[in-house]
Tab-separated table of C-alpha atoms and ligand atoms in Angstrom:
chain	number	residue	atom	x	y	z
A	1	MET	CA	78.713	142.416	104.561
A	2	ARG	CA	81.550	141.348	102.269
A	3	ILE	CA	82.829	137.798	103.112
A	4	ALA	CA	85.705	135.617	102.247
A	5	ILE	CA	85.406	131.782	102.501
A	6	ILE	CA	88.738	130.049	102.661
A	7	GLY	CA	88.258	126.577	101.378
A	8	SER	CA	85.061	125.838	98.616
A	9	GLY	CA	84.510	122.206	99.691
A	10	TYR	CA	80.992	121.214	101.052
A	11	VAL	CA	80.505	123.205	103.727
A	12	GLY	CA	82.556	126.499	102.169
A	13	LEU	CA	80.684	126.062	98.821
A	14	VAL	CA	77.226	125.545	100.462
A	15	THR	CA	77.811	128.432	103.138
A	16	GLY	CA	79.276	130.894	100.633
A	17	THR	CA	76.355	130.319	98.266
A	18	CYS	CA	73.618	130.801	100.830
A	19	PHE	CA	75.336	133.946	102.413
A	20	ALA	CA	75.296	135.241	98.718
A	21	GLU	CA	71.888	134.301	98.535
A	22	VAL	CA	70.486	136.497	101.554
A	23	GLY	CA	72.332	139.563	99.828
A	24	HIS	CA	76.059	139.419	101.083
A	25	HIS	CA	79.088	139.717	98.701
A	26	VAL	CA	80.924	136.559	98.890
A	27	ILE	CA	84.420	135.558	97.872
A	28	CYS	CA	85.149	131.863	97.572
A	29	VAL	CA	88.528	130.517	97.756
A	30	ASP	CA	90.100	127.546	96.858
A	31	ASN	CA	93.816	125.857	96.366
A	32	ASP	CA	92.693	123.931	93.629
A	33	PRO	CA	92.974	125.644	90.335
A	34	ASN	CA	90.927	123.090	88.461
A	35	LYS	CA	88.186	123.422	90.801
A	36	ILE	CA	88.074	127.278	90.687
A	37	LYS	CA	88.207	126.989	87.026
A	38	ARG	CA	84.947	124.669	87.253
A	39	LEU	CA	83.205	126.671	89.784
A	40	GLN	CA	83.723	129.955	87.585
A	41	ALA	CA	82.147	127.763	84.736
A	42	GLY	CA	79.197	127.032	86.979
A	43	ASP	CA	80.166	123.552	87.078
A	44	ILE	CA	79.371	122.073	90.569
A	45	PRO	CA	81.594	119.213	91.702
A	46	ILE	CA	79.225	117.729	94.460
A	47	TYR	CA	75.650	116.902	94.379
A	48	GLU	CA	73.439	118.885	96.218
A	49	PRO	CA	69.854	119.635	95.844
A	50	ASP	CA	69.239	123.308	94.560
A	51	LEU	CA	73.118	124.272	94.946
A	52	GLU	CA	73.730	124.496	91.026
A	53	GLU	CA	70.986	126.830	90.536
A	54	LEU	CA	71.719	128.903	93.651
A	55	VAL	CA	75.699	129.014	92.763
A	56	ARG	CA	74.485	130.336	89.006
A	57	LYS	CA	72.322	132.580	90.001
A	58	ASN	CA	74.412	134.411	92.584
A	59	VAL	CA	77.268	134.433	89.995
A	60	GLN	CA	75.066	136.075	87.902
A	61	LEU	CA	73.938	139.077	90.076
A	62	ASP	CA	77.713	139.577	90.783
A	63	ARG	CA	77.274	138.337	94.710
A	64	LEU	CA	79.444	135.088	94.517
A	65	HIS	CA	83.186	135.156	93.052
A	66	PHE	CA	85.444	132.112	93.230
A	67	THR	CA	89.554	132.723	93.337
A	68	GLY	CA	92.667	131.018	94.372
A	69	ASP	CA	94.097	134.178	95.737
A	70	THR	CA	93.723	134.129	99.383
A	71	ARG	CA	95.505	137.542	99.815
A	72	ALA	CA	93.108	139.371	97.474
A	73	ALA	CA	90.112	137.805	99.353
A	74	VAL	CA	91.157	138.700	102.922
A	75	ASP	CA	92.163	142.250	101.548
A	76	GLN	CA	88.697	142.678	100.042
A	77	THR	CA	86.575	141.204	102.446
A	78	GLU	CA	85.623	142.201	106.441
A	79	VAL	CA	84.867	138.499	107.533
A	80	ILE	CA	87.033	135.595	106.828
A	81	PHE	CA	85.570	132.160	107.160
A	82	ILE	CA	87.861	129.029	107.461
A	83	ALA	CA	86.082	126.218	105.959
A	84	VAL	CA	88.878	123.736	105.031
A	85	PRO	CA	88.868	119.760	105.635
A	86	THR	CA	89.783	118.399	109.104
A	87	PRO	CA	89.911	114.780	108.347
A	88	ALA	CA	90.717	111.872	110.839
A	89	ARG	CA	94.197	110.985	111.016
A	90	ASP	CA	95.053	107.429	111.109
A	91	ASP	CA	95.624	107.801	115.318
A	92	GLY	CA	91.821	108.796	115.154
A	93	TRP	CA	93.298	112.789	115.849
A	94	ALA	CA	91.665	115.670	113.660
A	95	ASP	CA	94.070	116.501	110.992
A	96	LEU	CA	94.258	120.415	111.717
A	97	SER	CA	97.098	120.989	109.374
A	98	TYR	CA	94.800	122.648	106.836
A	99	VAL	CA	93.375	124.923	109.426
A	100	GLU	CA	97.002	125.848	110.442
A	101	LYS	CA	97.899	126.638	107.179
A	102	VAL	CA	95.167	128.882	106.177
A	103	ALA	CA	95.562	130.496	109.670
A	104	ARG	CA	98.971	131.418	108.436
A	105	GLU	CA	97.883	132.439	105.006
A	106	ILE	CA	95.421	134.837	106.549
A	107	ALA	CA	97.741	136.279	108.847
A	108	GLU	CA	100.618	137.045	106.364
A	109	ALA	CA	97.535	138.839	104.094
A	110	LEU	CA	96.396	140.897	107.170
A	111	THR	CA	96.382	144.570	107.029
A	112	GLY	CA	93.741	145.962	109.122
A	113	TYR	CA	90.961	144.539	111.711
A	114	ARG	CA	89.124	141.293	110.303
A	115	VAL	CA	87.011	138.801	111.940
A	116	ILE	CA	88.546	135.438	111.227
A	117	VAL	CA	85.779	132.621	111.799
A	118	ASP	CA	86.675	128.851	112.136
A	119	LYS	CA	83.786	127.083	110.517
A	120	SER	CA	85.373	123.880	110.073
A	121	THR	CA	84.803	121.038	112.718
A	122	VAL	CA	87.767	121.236	115.305
A	123	PRO	CA	88.478	120.025	118.723
A	124	VAL	CA	87.947	122.312	121.566
A	125	LYS	CA	90.751	124.756	121.945
A	126	THR	CA	91.636	124.971	118.394
A	127	GLY	CA	90.145	128.546	117.894
A	128	GLU	CA	92.764	129.573	120.510
A	129	LYS	CA	95.560	128.000	118.492
A	130	VAL	CA	94.326	129.734	115.448
A	131	ALA	CA	94.331	133.129	117.231
A	132	GLU	CA	98.219	132.124	118.548
A	133	THR	CA	99.313	131.381	114.878
A	134	ILE	CA	97.536	134.484	113.681
A	135	ARG	CA	99.409	136.650	116.170
A	136	ARG	CA	102.636	135.124	115.504
A	137	TYR	CA	102.682	135.317	111.686
A	138	ALA	CA	100.899	138.751	111.193
A	139	GLN	CA	102.564	142.221	111.235
A	140	PRO	CA	102.909	143.449	114.641
A	141	GLY	CA	99.825	145.359	116.164
A	142	ILE	CA	97.428	144.208	113.773
A	143	GLU	CA	93.976	143.762	115.069
A	144	PHE	CA	91.726	140.869	114.662
A	145	ASP	CA	89.337	138.527	116.566
A	146	VAL	CA	88.725	134.729	116.279
A	147	VAL	CA	85.329	133.320	116.462
A	148	SER	CA	83.841	129.778	116.170
A	149	ASN	CA	80.719	129.298	114.166
A	150	PRO	CA	79.904	125.629	113.912
A	151	GLU	CA	78.138	124.188	110.802
A	152	PHE	CA	75.083	121.722	111.303
A	153	LEU	CA	74.202	121.280	108.068
A	154	ARG	CA	73.409	117.732	106.682
A	155	GLU	CA	74.520	116.757	103.186
A	156	GLY	CA	71.491	116.353	101.034
A	157	SER	CA	69.549	118.913	102.902
A	158	ALA	CA	72.333	121.277	103.227
A	159	ILE	CA	70.589	124.567	101.543
A	160	ALA	CA	67.350	124.152	103.533
A	161	ASP	CA	69.559	123.575	106.872
A	162	LEU	CA	71.401	126.791	106.057
A	163	MET	CA	68.664	128.908	104.788
A	164	LYS	CA	66.220	127.823	108.145
A	165	PRO	CA	68.628	127.050	110.692
A	166	ASP	CA	67.599	125.870	114.451
A	167	ARG	CA	70.072	128.031	116.021
A	168	ILE	CA	73.202	130.003	115.226
A	169	VAL	CA	76.223	129.456	117.398
A	170	VAL	CA	78.889	132.237	117.727
A	171	GLY	CA	81.821	131.640	120.003
A	172	ALA	CA	84.052	134.591	120.837
A	173	ASN	CA	86.314	135.729	123.830
A	174	SER	CA	85.420	139.504	123.475
A	175	PRO	CA	82.182	141.350	122.284
A	176	ARG	CA	84.041	143.222	119.200
A	177	PRO	CA	83.167	140.919	116.178
A	178	LEU	CA	79.465	140.046	117.489
A	179	GLU	CA	78.278	142.998	115.730
A	180	LYS	CA	79.543	141.727	112.312
A	181	MET	CA	78.553	138.285	112.864
A	182	ARG	CA	74.801	139.312	113.933
A	183	GLU	CA	74.736	141.253	110.553
A	184	ILE	CA	75.896	138.258	108.838
A	185	TYR	CA	73.113	135.895	110.251
A	186	ALA	CA	70.295	138.375	110.684
A	187	PRO	CA	68.572	137.574	107.417
A	188	PHE	CA	68.127	133.977	108.621
A	189	ASN	CA	65.859	134.859	111.534
A	190	ALA	CA	67.239	132.322	113.798
A	191	PRO	CA	68.149	132.209	117.292
A	192	PHE	CA	71.579	133.658	117.896
A	193	MET	CA	73.371	131.935	120.764
A	194	VAL	CA	76.427	133.536	121.995
A	195	THR	CA	79.136	131.426	124.051
A	196	ASP	CA	82.932	131.714	124.698
A	197	LEU	CA	85.169	130.128	122.122
A	198	ASN	CA	85.799	126.787	123.763
A	199	SER	CA	82.060	126.163	124.550
A	200	ALA	CA	80.840	126.832	120.813
A	201	GLU	CA	83.581	124.366	119.476
A	202	LEU	CA	82.420	121.736	122.103
A	203	ILE	CA	78.833	122.355	120.811
A	204	LYS	CA	79.479	120.813	117.758
A	205	HIS	CA	81.431	117.708	118.909
A	206	ALA	CA	78.747	117.539	121.492
A	207	ALA	CA	75.929	117.759	119.205
A	208	ASN	CA	77.116	115.232	116.421
A	209	SER	CA	78.331	112.776	118.924
A	210	PHE	CA	74.827	112.531	120.641
A	211	LEU	CA	73.205	112.474	117.392
A	212	ALA	CA	75.611	109.160	116.583
A	213	LEU	CA	74.742	107.826	120.462
A	214	LYS	CA	70.979	107.992	119.276
A	215	ILE	CA	71.917	105.906	116.214
A	216	SER	CA	73.850	103.191	118.340
A	217	TYR	CA	71.452	103.349	120.779
A	218	ILE	CA	68.524	102.208	118.775
A	219	ASN	CA	70.927	99.818	116.938
A	220	ALA	CA	71.268	97.843	120.155
A	221	VAL	CA	67.455	98.147	120.844
A	222	ALA	CA	67.041	96.612	117.632
A	223	ALA	CA	69.631	93.706	118.457
A	224	ILE	CA	67.172	93.324	121.448
A	225	CYS	CA	63.938	93.442	119.676
A	226	GLU	CA	65.295	90.887	117.133
A	227	ALA	CA	66.249	88.382	120.171
A	228	ALA	CA	62.400	89.143	121.976
A	229	GLY	CA	60.539	89.003	118.810
A	230	ALA	CA	59.454	92.803	118.990
A	231	ASP	CA	59.257	95.412	116.340
A	232	VAL	CA	62.061	98.560	116.641
A	233	MET	CA	60.128	100.587	114.562
A	234	LYS	CA	57.668	100.551	116.773
A	235	VAL	CA	59.769	100.977	119.922
A	236	ALA	CA	61.173	104.085	118.298
A	237	ASP	CA	57.796	105.345	117.617
A	238	GLY	CA	56.992	105.053	121.381
A	239	MET	CA	59.552	106.423	122.769
A	240	GLY	CA	59.980	109.486	119.969
A	241	ALA	CA	56.616	110.539	120.810
A	242	ASP	CA	58.347	111.619	124.235
A	243	HIS	CA	58.998	115.241	123.126
A	244	ARG	CA	62.226	114.953	125.492
A	245	ILE	CA	63.690	112.249	123.439
A	246	GLY	CA	62.465	112.935	119.942
A	247	ARG	CA	61.656	110.493	116.845
A	248	ALA	CA	64.792	111.881	114.980
A	249	PHE	CA	67.793	109.617	114.458
A	250	LEU	CA	65.960	106.716	115.965
A	251	ASN	CA	65.793	104.765	112.693
A	252	ALA	CA	67.609	101.316	113.133
A	253	GLY	CA	70.211	100.283	110.139
A	254	LEU	CA	73.403	99.274	108.922
A	255	GLY	CA	74.491	102.122	111.159
A	256	TYR	CA	76.137	105.702	110.727
A	257	GLY	CA	78.906	106.463	107.883
A	258	GLY	CA	79.616	109.764	106.029
A	259	SER	CA	82.422	112.032	106.330
A	260	CYS	CA	81.288	113.714	109.744
A	261	PHE	CA	80.425	111.099	112.269
A	262	PRO	CA	82.967	108.498	112.285
A	263	LYS	CA	85.710	111.505	112.380
A	264	ASP	CA	83.890	113.543	114.905
A	265	ILE	CA	83.134	111.287	117.204
A	266	LYS	CA	87.109	109.894	116.963
A	267	ALA	CA	88.244	113.371	117.481
A	268	PHE	CA	85.686	114.192	120.477
A	269	ILE	CA	87.180	110.798	121.916
A	270	LYS	CA	90.831	111.882	121.312
A	271	ILE	CA	90.587	115.414	122.859
A	272	ALA	CA	88.424	114.166	125.671
A	273	ASP	CA	91.195	111.672	126.451
A	274	GLU	CA	93.865	114.531	126.365
A	275	LEU	CA	92.001	116.767	128.656
A	276	GLY	CA	92.022	113.760	131.355
A	277	TYR	CA	88.191	112.359	130.382
A	278	SER	CA	88.297	108.628	129.053
A	279	PHE	CA	84.744	108.949	127.040
A	280	ASP	CA	83.924	105.259	127.123
A	281	LEU	CA	80.281	105.782	126.336
A	282	LEU	CA	81.318	107.345	122.973
A	283	LYS	CA	84.026	104.247	122.541
A	284	GLU	CA	80.800	101.894	122.928
A	285	VAL	CA	78.760	103.960	120.335
A	286	GLU	CA	81.696	103.626	117.992
A	287	ARG	CA	81.728	99.624	118.848
A	288	ILE	CA	78.236	99.100	118.284
A	289	ASN	CA	78.221	101.083	115.012
A	290	GLU	CA	81.253	98.855	113.735
A	291	ASP	CA	79.446	95.664	114.797
A	292	GLN	CA	76.485	96.456	112.758
A	293	PRO	CA	77.524	95.350	109.174
A	294	ARG	CA	79.025	92.178	110.756
A	295	ARG	CA	75.389	91.480	112.341
A	296	PHE	CA	73.812	92.228	109.093
A	297	LEU	CA	76.162	90.040	107.313
A	298	LYS	CA	75.264	87.323	109.689
A	299	LYS	CA	71.885	87.527	109.289
A	300	MET	CA	72.623	86.924	105.663
A	301	HIS	CA	74.872	83.927	106.430
A	302	ASP	CA	71.994	82.414	108.510
A	303	ILE	CA	69.804	82.489	105.564
A	304	LEU	CA	72.201	82.233	102.449
A	305	TRP	CA	74.552	80.113	104.304
A	306	VAL	CA	77.437	80.563	101.865
A	307	LEU	CA	78.003	83.711	99.521
A	308	ARG	CA	80.867	82.288	97.465
A	309	ASP	CA	79.120	82.301	93.786
A	310	LYS	CA	75.946	83.673	94.736
A	311	LYS	CA	74.576	86.652	92.779
A	312	ILE	CA	73.141	89.364	94.657
A	313	ALA	CA	71.620	92.676	93.880
A	314	GLN	CA	72.644	95.816	95.885
A	315	LEU	CA	70.432	98.917	95.947
A	316	GLY	CA	72.488	102.033	97.516
A	317	LEU	CA	75.922	102.954	97.636
A	318	ALA	CA	75.914	106.467	99.174
A	319	PHE	CA	76.610	106.685	102.880
A	320	LYS	CA	72.831	107.812	102.889
A	321	GLY	CA	69.906	109.123	100.831
A	322	ASN	CA	69.939	112.095	98.787
A	323	THR	CA	73.852	112.486	98.333
A	324	ASP	CA	76.247	110.876	95.744
A	325	ASP	CA	79.074	111.051	98.797
A	326	ILE	CA	80.553	107.419	99.652
A	327	ARG	CA	83.083	108.601	102.250
A	328	SER	CA	83.155	106.131	105.076
A	329	SER	CA	80.096	104.618	103.503
A	330	LEU	CA	78.890	101.299	105.141
A	331	ALA	CA	76.854	100.656	101.909
A	332	VAL	CA	80.210	100.348	100.131
A	333	ASP	CA	81.865	98.523	103.042
A	334	LEU	CA	79.067	95.872	102.870
A	335	ALA	CA	79.373	95.614	99.139
A	336	LEU	CA	83.225	94.910	99.567
A	337	ARG	CA	82.833	92.285	102.319
A	338	MET	CA	80.259	90.640	100.156
A	339	ILE	CA	83.011	90.710	97.149
A	340	LYS	CA	85.561	89.463	99.610
A	341	GLU	CA	84.018	86.341	100.292
A	342	GLY	CA	83.362	85.535	96.782
A	343	ALA	CA	79.769	86.776	95.907
A	344	TYR	CA	79.401	88.254	92.841
A	345	ILE	CA	77.652	91.847	93.541
A	346	LEU	CA	75.400	94.111	90.911
A	347	ALA	CA	74.828	97.507	92.588
A	348	TYR	CA	72.812	100.285	91.794
A	349	ASP	CA	72.740	103.616	93.446
A	350	PRO	CA	70.875	106.981	91.889
A	351	GLU	CA	73.839	109.207	92.511
A	352	ALA	CA	76.814	107.760	93.696
A	353	MET	CA	77.763	105.250	91.095
A	354	ASP	CA	80.549	107.735	89.135
A	355	LYS	CA	82.300	107.922	92.591
A	356	VAL	CA	82.226	104.352	92.963
A	357	ARG	CA	83.378	103.358	89.665
A	358	ASP	CA	86.795	105.690	90.546
A	359	ALA	CA	87.105	104.712	93.893
A	360	HIS	CA	86.188	101.080	93.760
A	361	PRO	CA	86.220	99.470	90.237
A	362	GLU	CA	85.967	95.891	92.010
A	363	ILE	CA	82.125	96.844	92.523
A	364	GLN	CA	80.022	95.762	89.336
A	365	LEU	CA	77.318	98.584	88.632
A	366	ALA	CA	73.922	98.058	87.170
A	367	PRO	CA	72.392	100.986	85.002
A	368	ASP	CA	68.990	100.636	86.898
A	369	PRO	CA	67.453	98.389	89.787
A	370	TYR	CA	65.921	95.892	87.585
A	371	THR	CA	69.192	94.856	85.943
A	372	ALA	CA	71.028	94.452	89.163
A	373	ALA	CA	67.980	92.408	90.426
A	374	ASP	CA	68.168	90.092	87.412
A	375	GLY	CA	68.645	86.656	88.299
A	376	ALA	CA	69.717	87.771	91.627
A	377	GLU	CA	69.365	85.093	94.512
A	378	ALA	CA	69.313	87.758	96.944
A	379	LEU	CA	68.494	91.905	97.166
A	380	VAL	CA	70.272	93.926	99.495
A	381	ILE	CA	69.141	97.455	100.496
A	382	ALA	CA	72.094	99.368	101.931
A	383	THR	CA	71.026	103.293	101.544
A	384	GLU	CA	67.911	104.762	102.670
A	385	TRP	CA	66.773	106.369	99.103
A	386	LYS	CA	63.263	107.274	99.072
A	387	GLN	CA	62.862	106.350	95.619
A	388	PHE	CA	63.543	102.409	96.571
A	389	LYS	CA	60.127	102.427	98.445
A	390	SER	CA	58.259	103.090	95.289
A	391	LEU	CA	60.258	100.672	92.816
A	392	ASP	CA	58.049	97.888	90.965
A	393	TRP	CA	58.638	95.162	93.496
A	394	GLY	CA	56.460	92.751	91.412
A	395	ARG	CA	58.398	93.443	88.678
A	396	LEU	CA	61.825	92.912	90.606
A	397	LYS	CA	60.264	89.633	92.086
A	398	SER	CA	59.519	88.172	88.655
A	399	LEU	CA	63.154	88.890	87.845
A	400	MET	CA	64.936	87.427	90.817
A	401	ARG	CA	65.990	83.758	91.059
A	402	SER	CA	65.012	83.377	94.363
A	403	PRO	CA	62.769	86.669	96.237
A	404	ILE	CA	64.900	87.207	99.235
A	405	VAL	CA	65.387	90.733	100.444
A	406	PHE	CA	67.642	91.936	103.166
A	407	ASP	CA	66.838	95.685	104.030
A	408	GLY	CA	69.596	97.397	105.934
A	409	ARG	CA	67.457	100.331	106.338
A	410	ASN	CA	64.239	99.279	107.198
A	411	LEU	CA	62.785	100.970	104.292
A	412	LEU	CA	59.929	98.832	103.035
A	413	ASN	CA	56.827	97.479	104.741
A	414	PRO	CA	57.295	93.806	105.867
A	415	GLU	CA	53.804	93.055	105.174
A	416	GLU	CA	53.281	94.579	102.031
A	417	MET	CA	56.720	92.557	100.912
A	418	ARG	CA	55.454	89.407	102.155
A	419	SER	CA	52.122	89.629	100.842
A	420	LEU	CA	53.892	90.112	97.378
A	421	GLY	CA	55.906	86.977	98.015
A	422	PHE	CA	58.916	88.009	99.144
A	423	GLU	CA	61.107	86.318	101.988
A	424	TYR	CA	62.007	89.888	103.574
A	425	HIS	CA	64.446	90.311	106.488
A	426	SER	CA	65.200	93.641	108.124
A	427	ILE	CA	66.608	95.205	111.320
A	428	GLY	CA	64.961	94.580	114.435
A	429	ARG	CA	61.472	93.728	113.147
A	430	PRO	CA	60.072	90.140	113.457
B	501	UDX	C1	75.882	115.039	110.139
B	501	UDX	C2	75.123	116.113	110.941
B	501	UDX	O1	73.446	115.625	111.167
B	501	UDX	C3	75.354	117.392	110.940
B	501	UDX	O2	74.494	118.243	111.471
B	501	UDX	C4	76.542	117.736	110.447
B	501	UDX	O3	76.793	119.272	110.439
B	501	UDX	C5	77.375	117.018	109.961
B	501	UDX	O4	77.220	115.609	110.123
B	501	UDX	P1	75.420	114.212	107.696
B	501	UDX	O5	76.986	113.514	107.848
B	501	UDX	O6	75.070	114.913	106.241
B	501	UDX	O7	75.313	115.112	109.062
B	501	UDX	O8	74.362	113.173	107.829
B	501	UDX	P2	73.232	112.560	108.595
B	501	UDX	O9	72.002	112.837	107.955
B	501	UDX	O10	73.358	113.075	110.238
B	501	UDX	O11	73.551	111.134	108.697
B	501	UDX	C6	74.630	110.471	109.364
B	501	UDX	C7	74.645	109.210	108.941
B	501	UDX	O12	73.656	108.727	109.928
B	501	UDX	C8	74.005	108.234	107.723
B	501	UDX	O13	75.000	107.685	107.409
B	501	UDX	C9	72.784	107.884	107.912
B	501	UDX	O14	72.258	106.792	107.363
B	501	UDX	C10	72.763	107.436	109.618
B	501	UDX	N1	71.436	107.646	110.421
B	501	UDX	C11	70.945	108.741	110.248
B	501	UDX	C12	70.841	106.266	110.511
B	501	UDX	O15	71.623	105.133	110.860
B	501	UDX	N2	69.754	106.467	111.523
B	501	UDX	C13	69.188	107.510	111.783
B	501	UDX	O16	68.050	107.444	112.555
B	501	UDX	C14	69.675	108.814	111.265
């Protein structure tokens, strides 16, 4: 299948690369000429395990191309994916102006039947608007179908999520585009679920919000565990063993961040409001999440009293492990809050430091965890990087001025930490 992907950001680039990997011919489009130049040279602007290798391989095999020319891409392909950002506006609504602009550009380039697929995360009823827009701007009589095909990929495991998906959701209001969609996804061997356009759009918002709800739920349970002297990890294991609940996304911590959950939940609340339903449950999910860093800081105040002039080492700045992404990162948020209180923060992250250096020059960075910990009066773990578990904690202890650890991701074993001589505090564990 010949496929165009409009928008070569995270979702577009990974999706296009995986389509090429299974044998399709893919043209990735972006309006940023610098990005296109870099991609053509094999320079990948994001950190995602295995992506660079797959891009290079498929470019060499002549199955993956990059261009700034939407018209040419539309002309040469049968199915066109829209994969542009839908960031949150200040009022919480999803900003759909990029989607609308791309819809117009596609419309003006259409010369014959095409399937236009919305991959960007959008509020329900956006597909209908995209179809209306294309109808308005295309030459009269041109045939096309608009399909919704939400992505469920997680940063850090995006390639695996895409190559081995739990399900493919395709929402369409007519059967005509389904054949091409089935052909695109046949090599992925996953359940292919067909719905109407609106239901497919809702599946994405409802799924992400439910995962965020699980996180806020366990964070609320963690607060009760702290008050009752119980262990939230054991509670999560016991709950999660029920297959109707599942253990995933029941890890208590600083809360959820990233480029998806915060904005998708806001957008879902907004569209629900517009449709006449006040989604108070999700408003509470947000409130609990916003309260997590404050609760964590309170724990630090209870032990350290005043943060001003204290030297604190922070491990982790990315919004989660295995990514360099710091968008809506609660780890960055925590560092900034401590700096505002006058603490001297020296932070380390395996991948996110370049981004932090550019966006938050006020956060001092250390080249490794041991330098960060040298002379520190406390150490904070703010991101769930697996490699933090296997650090030489004995060495870290000997470097610190006072061996106090605040683990905001429940990454370490409390008994082991205490047997090493640390004063160890985590979330929802005695
Ligand atoms: C998410 C969805 O998982 C994915 O399906 C969707 O397509 C895009 O949004 P992503 O933003 O990459 O993916 O991150 P995810 O792995 O879901 O984690 C989101 C946040 O939740 C992170 O900040 C993470 O630290 C936090 N989290 C996750 C927890 O606090 N506890 C958990 O148990 C799981």
